[in-house]
Short mmCIF file of C-alpha atoms in Angstrom, two decimals:
data_model
loop_
_atom_site.label_atom_id
_atom_site.label_comp_id
_atom_site.label_asym_id
_atom_site.label_seq_id
_atom_site.Cartn_x
_atom_site.Cartn_y
_atom_site.Cartn_z
CA UNK A 1 148.14 95.60 144.36
CA UNK A 2 149.45 98.72 146.10
CA UNK A 3 150.40 100.38 142.81
CA UNK A 4 147.09 99.38 141.19
CA UNK A 5 145.14 100.81 144.13
CA UNK A 6 147.14 104.03 143.95
CA UNK A 7 146.60 104.31 140.18
CA UNK A 8 142.85 103.74 140.64
CA UNK A 9 142.75 106.47 143.30
CA UNK A 10 144.70 108.95 141.16
CA UNK A 11 142.90 108.24 137.89
CA UNK A 12 139.35 107.67 139.16
CA UNK A 13 138.73 108.92 142.68
CA UNK A 14 140.62 112.23 142.59
CA UNK A 15 138.91 113.46 139.37
CA UNK A 16 135.49 112.62 140.82
CA UNK A 17 136.35 114.39 144.06
CA UNK A 18 137.56 117.48 142.21
CA UNK A 19 134.30 117.65 140.22
CA UNK A 20 132.24 117.18 143.40
CA UNK A 21 134.18 119.91 145.23
CA UNK A 22 133.70 122.25 142.26
CA UNK A 23 129.91 121.82 142.18
CA UNK A 24 129.50 121.96 145.96
CA UNK A 25 131.59 125.12 146.07
CA UNK A 26 129.57 126.62 143.24
CA UNK A 27 126.31 125.80 145.02
CA UNK A 28 127.54 127.34 148.28
CA UNK A 29 128.73 130.52 146.58
CA UNK A 30 125.21 131.11 145.25
CA UNK A 31 123.29 129.89 148.32
CA UNK A 32 125.35 132.12 150.64
CA UNK A 33 124.80 135.03 148.23
CA UNK A 34 128.53 135.51 147.78
CA UNK A 35 127.64 135.51 144.09
CA UNK A 36 124.01 136.73 143.68
CA UNK A 37 121.87 134.36 141.62
CA UNK A 38 121.00 137.21 139.27
CA UNK A 39 124.57 136.86 137.99
CA UNK A 40 125.12 133.10 138.24
CA UNK A 41 122.59 130.27 138.60
CA UNK A 42 123.33 127.50 141.08
CA UNK A 43 123.77 123.89 139.94
CA UNK A 44 120.42 122.96 141.52
CA UNK A 45 118.66 125.70 139.51
CA UNK A 46 120.30 124.49 136.31
CA UNK A 47 119.26 120.90 137.03
CA UNK A 48 115.66 121.99 137.68
CA UNK A 49 115.61 123.88 134.39
CA UNK A 50 117.16 120.89 132.61
CA UNK A 51 114.35 118.64 133.85
CA UNK A 52 111.75 121.26 132.93
CA UNK A 53 113.13 121.83 129.42
CA UNK A 54 113.04 118.13 128.61
CA UNK A 55 109.28 118.38 128.12
CA UNK A 56 108.47 122.12 128.04
CA UNK A 57 109.14 124.65 125.26
CA UNK A 58 108.78 127.72 127.50
CA UNK A 59 110.21 130.31 127.65
CA UNK A 60 112.27 130.17 124.43
CA UNK A 61 109.90 128.25 122.16
CA UNK A 62 111.50 124.79 121.96
CA UNK A 63 112.35 121.84 124.18
CA UNK A 64 115.99 121.16 124.98
CA UNK A 65 116.26 118.21 122.59
CA UNK A 66 115.13 120.41 119.70
CA UNK A 67 117.81 123.00 120.41
CA UNK A 68 120.45 120.28 120.71
CA UNK A 69 119.43 118.50 117.50
CA UNK A 70 119.35 121.76 115.55
CA UNK A 71 122.92 122.57 116.60
CA UNK A 72 124.13 119.01 115.97
CA UNK A 73 122.49 118.96 112.53
CA UNK A 74 124.08 122.26 111.51
CA UNK A 75 127.46 121.22 112.87
CA UNK A 76 127.30 117.76 111.31
CA UNK A 77 126.44 118.98 107.81
CA UNK A 78 129.16 121.62 107.76
CA UNK A 79 131.68 119.34 109.46
CA UNK A 80 131.12 116.47 107.03
CA UNK A 81 131.34 118.84 104.09
CA UNK A 82 134.64 120.12 105.47
CA UNK A 83 135.96 116.56 105.81
CA UNK A 84 134.79 115.48 102.36
CA UNK A 85 136.58 118.42 100.73
CA UNK A 86 139.45 119.05 103.15
CA UNK A 87 140.89 115.56 103.67
CA UNK A 88 141.19 114.52 99.99
CA UNK A 89 142.48 117.99 99.09
CA UNK A 90 145.15 117.87 101.79
CA UNK A 91 146.22 114.34 100.89
CA UNK A 92 146.49 115.18 97.20
CA UNK A 93 148.37 118.42 97.91
CA UNK A 94 150.81 116.50 100.09
CA UNK A 95 151.78 114.02 97.38
CA UNK A 96 151.05 115.45 93.93
CA UNK A 97 153.00 118.59 93.00
CA UNK A 98 150.38 119.71 90.47
CA UNK A 99 147.60 119.55 93.08
CA UNK A 100 149.68 121.59 95.52
CA UNK A 101 150.53 124.16 92.87
CA UNK A 102 146.89 124.60 91.91
CA UNK A 103 145.27 124.63 95.35
CA UNK A 104 147.82 126.01 97.79
CA UNK A 105 147.85 129.71 96.72
CA UNK A 106 144.08 130.03 97.09
CA UNK A 107 144.09 128.02 100.31
CA UNK A 108 146.83 130.16 101.85
CA UNK A 109 144.85 133.27 100.95
CA UNK A 110 141.65 132.02 102.62
CA UNK A 111 143.25 130.25 105.60
CA UNK A 112 144.03 133.34 107.75
CA UNK A 113 140.42 134.59 107.62
CA UNK A 114 138.77 133.91 111.00
CA UNK A 115 135.58 131.82 110.64
CA UNK A 116 133.49 134.42 112.49
CA UNK A 117 134.52 136.99 109.86
CA UNK A 118 132.34 135.06 107.41
CA UNK A 119 129.21 135.51 109.54
CA UNK A 120 128.03 138.94 108.25
CA UNK A 121 128.56 138.00 104.61
CA UNK A 122 126.93 134.61 105.19
CA UNK A 123 123.84 136.23 106.68
CA UNK A 124 123.69 138.48 103.60
CA UNK A 125 123.97 135.46 101.28
CA UNK A 126 121.91 132.81 103.06
CA UNK A 127 119.98 134.50 105.89
CA UNK A 128 119.93 132.90 109.35
CA UNK A 129 118.78 129.45 108.21
CA UNK A 130 120.55 126.12 107.87
CA UNK A 131 122.55 126.93 104.73
CA UNK A 132 124.33 129.86 106.34
CA UNK A 133 125.38 127.87 109.40
CA UNK A 134 126.60 124.99 107.23
CA UNK A 135 128.75 127.35 105.18
CA UNK A 136 130.33 128.88 108.30
CA UNK A 137 131.08 125.45 109.76
CA UNK A 138 132.54 124.28 106.46
CA UNK A 139 134.82 127.33 106.26
CA UNK A 140 135.98 126.54 109.78
CA UNK A 141 136.39 122.76 109.49
CA UNK A 142 138.07 122.55 106.11
CA UNK A 143 141.26 124.37 107.17
CA UNK A 144 142.58 121.95 109.85
CA UNK A 145 141.52 119.00 107.70
CA UNK A 146 143.64 120.24 104.79
CA UNK A 147 146.63 121.19 106.96
CA UNK A 148 146.78 117.94 108.94
CA UNK A 149 146.17 115.71 105.92
CA UNK A 150 148.88 117.54 103.97
CA UNK A 151 151.31 117.29 106.89
CA UNK A 152 150.52 113.61 107.42
CA UNK A 153 151.48 112.76 103.85
CA UNK A 154 154.63 114.88 104.05
CA UNK A 155 155.69 113.01 107.20
CA UNK A 156 155.53 109.60 105.50
CA UNK A 157 158.77 107.68 105.97
CA UNK A 158 161.11 108.25 102.99
CA UNK A 159 162.49 104.74 103.59
CA UNK A 160 159.07 103.18 102.95
CA UNK A 161 158.59 105.29 99.83
CA UNK A 162 162.03 104.37 98.47
CA UNK A 163 161.42 100.70 99.21
CA UNK A 164 158.12 100.81 97.34
CA UNK A 165 159.79 102.46 94.35
CA UNK A 166 162.47 99.76 94.39
CA UNK A 167 159.75 97.14 94.00
CA UNK A 168 158.22 99.03 91.08
CA UNK A 169 155.26 100.70 92.78
CA UNK A 170 153.69 103.60 90.91
CA UNK A 171 153.14 107.04 92.45
CA UNK A 172 149.44 106.27 92.85
CA UNK A 173 150.13 102.94 94.54
CA UNK A 174 152.59 104.59 96.95
CA UNK A 175 150.03 107.28 97.70
CA UNK A 176 147.20 104.80 98.20
CA UNK A 177 148.95 102.05 100.17
CA UNK A 178 151.69 103.93 102.04
CA UNK A 179 150.99 107.66 102.31
CA UNK A 180 147.30 107.52 103.17
CA UNK A 181 147.63 104.92 105.98
CA UNK A 182 150.71 106.72 107.28
CA UNK A 183 148.81 110.00 107.39
CA UNK A 184 145.86 108.62 109.39
CA UNK A 185 147.03 109.76 112.85
CA UNK A 186 147.51 113.31 111.58
CA UNK A 187 144.20 113.18 109.72
CA UNK A 188 142.31 112.21 112.86
CA UNK A 189 144.17 114.88 114.78
CA UNK A 190 142.81 117.32 112.21
CA UNK A 191 139.31 115.93 112.73
CA UNK A 192 139.51 116.67 116.45
CA UNK A 193 140.80 120.19 115.85
CA UNK A 194 138.14 120.78 113.20
CA UNK A 195 135.43 119.54 115.57
CA UNK A 196 136.48 121.88 118.37
CA UNK A 197 136.73 124.86 116.03
CA UNK A 198 133.50 124.05 114.21
CA UNK A 199 131.47 123.53 117.38
CA UNK A 200 132.75 126.78 118.92
CA UNK A 201 132.14 128.73 115.71
CA UNK A 202 128.63 127.33 115.37
CA UNK A 203 127.66 128.50 118.84
CA UNK A 204 129.16 131.93 118.09
CA UNK A 205 127.12 132.09 114.87
CA UNK A 206 123.95 131.09 116.72
CA UNK A 207 124.61 133.78 119.31
CA UNK A 208 124.59 136.37 116.53
CA UNK A 209 121.84 135.11 114.25
CA UNK A 210 119.60 132.09 114.79
CA UNK A 211 116.04 131.08 115.57
CA UNK A 212 116.91 127.75 117.27
CA UNK A 213 119.91 125.90 118.65
CA UNK A 214 122.02 125.91 121.79
CA UNK A 215 123.53 129.30 120.96
CA UNK A 216 120.01 130.65 120.53
CA UNK A 217 119.09 129.21 123.94
CA UNK A 218 122.01 131.11 125.49
CA UNK A 219 120.97 134.30 123.68
CA UNK A 220 117.39 133.97 124.94
CA UNK A 221 118.72 133.50 128.46
CA UNK A 222 120.59 136.79 128.12
CA UNK A 223 117.53 138.59 126.76
CA UNK A 224 115.26 137.23 129.49
CA UNK A 225 117.86 137.79 132.24
CA UNK A 226 117.85 134.05 133.00
CA UNK A 227 121.37 132.94 134.05
CA UNK A 228 120.05 129.40 134.51
CA UNK A 229 119.22 129.27 130.78
CA UNK A 230 122.65 130.61 129.89
CA UNK A 231 124.45 128.05 132.06
CA UNK A 232 122.22 125.22 130.78
CA UNK A 233 123.05 126.17 127.19
CA UNK A 234 126.77 126.26 128.00
CA UNK A 235 126.52 122.90 129.76
CA UNK A 236 124.79 121.29 126.77
CA UNK A 237 127.38 122.76 124.40
CA UNK A 238 130.16 121.16 126.44
CA UNK A 239 128.47 117.78 126.90
CA UNK A 240 127.43 117.50 123.24
CA UNK A 241 130.92 118.43 122.04
CA UNK A 242 132.41 115.86 124.42
CA UNK A 243 130.08 113.14 123.10
CA UNK A 244 130.98 113.92 119.48
CA UNK A 245 134.69 113.93 120.33
CA UNK A 246 134.41 110.51 122.00
CA UNK A 247 132.62 109.20 118.91
CA UNK A 248 135.48 110.39 116.70
CA UNK A 249 137.99 108.70 119.02
CA UNK A 250 136.06 105.44 118.70
CA UNK A 251 135.96 105.70 114.90
CA UNK A 252 139.71 106.40 114.84
CA UNK A 253 140.47 103.29 116.89
CA UNK A 254 138.27 101.13 114.66
CA UNK A 255 139.79 102.42 111.43
CA UNK A 256 143.36 102.19 112.73
CA UNK A 257 142.75 98.61 113.86
CA UNK A 258 141.33 97.80 110.43
CA UNK A 259 144.41 99.14 108.65
CA UNK A 260 146.68 97.18 110.98
CA UNK A 261 144.79 93.96 110.31
CA UNK A 262 144.99 94.71 106.59
CA UNK A 263 148.75 94.98 106.81
CA UNK A 264 148.98 98.55 105.54
CA UNK A 265 149.78 100.27 108.80
CA UNK A 266 152.93 102.35 108.66
#
């Protein structure tokens, strides 16, 4: 019981206390004018604005849910497109020599380009609408998906592959029933990296060119000299990204459990 109580205190109580101390300290810094509220809004001001923005579009033209859904929609479309292209491409490159020979030179040429470097050209091609944001997110998300999927296949146990060949399995059967399940942990690691990069890049793109979204909310806060709007936008970016990350973790656990029950786990 003593160890369990200590673990509960360390894992549950201490994190809550640290968060509480952070917000109380933040509030005091602003209330005591150590940091003037023209530079940083207090937590209470951010909470008041959060409640207000739930039902009011002022002063930026949309309620908070609209900004959040716009950002999530843009991120989701680009992210899914990156997964649909990146994961199969990485898996195929990892196992089939022809696929690697065809795709890797072009991929290695594009990979070093920072996602934000695409923003000016994307605005020229697509404007500031949905298509441009989706393209930027795709360019960001596809890279870690390809790299991790490729690496996951390459890390497949040679013993399992040799055993399958001994029993007469074809290259496709080895790829399908051994390499793909074996690569799943690396694939989902790539999904998490892609999510973090895509979400950050989206907000950066919205800061530069957008007419809605959480990045646009932050930009409007800067233009209107409203630090409470800026902090609220940052808070929603963090909370929304956390929620999406937790959803991916849940999907990973479900899929991994399904493969284990199916007897194809490596």
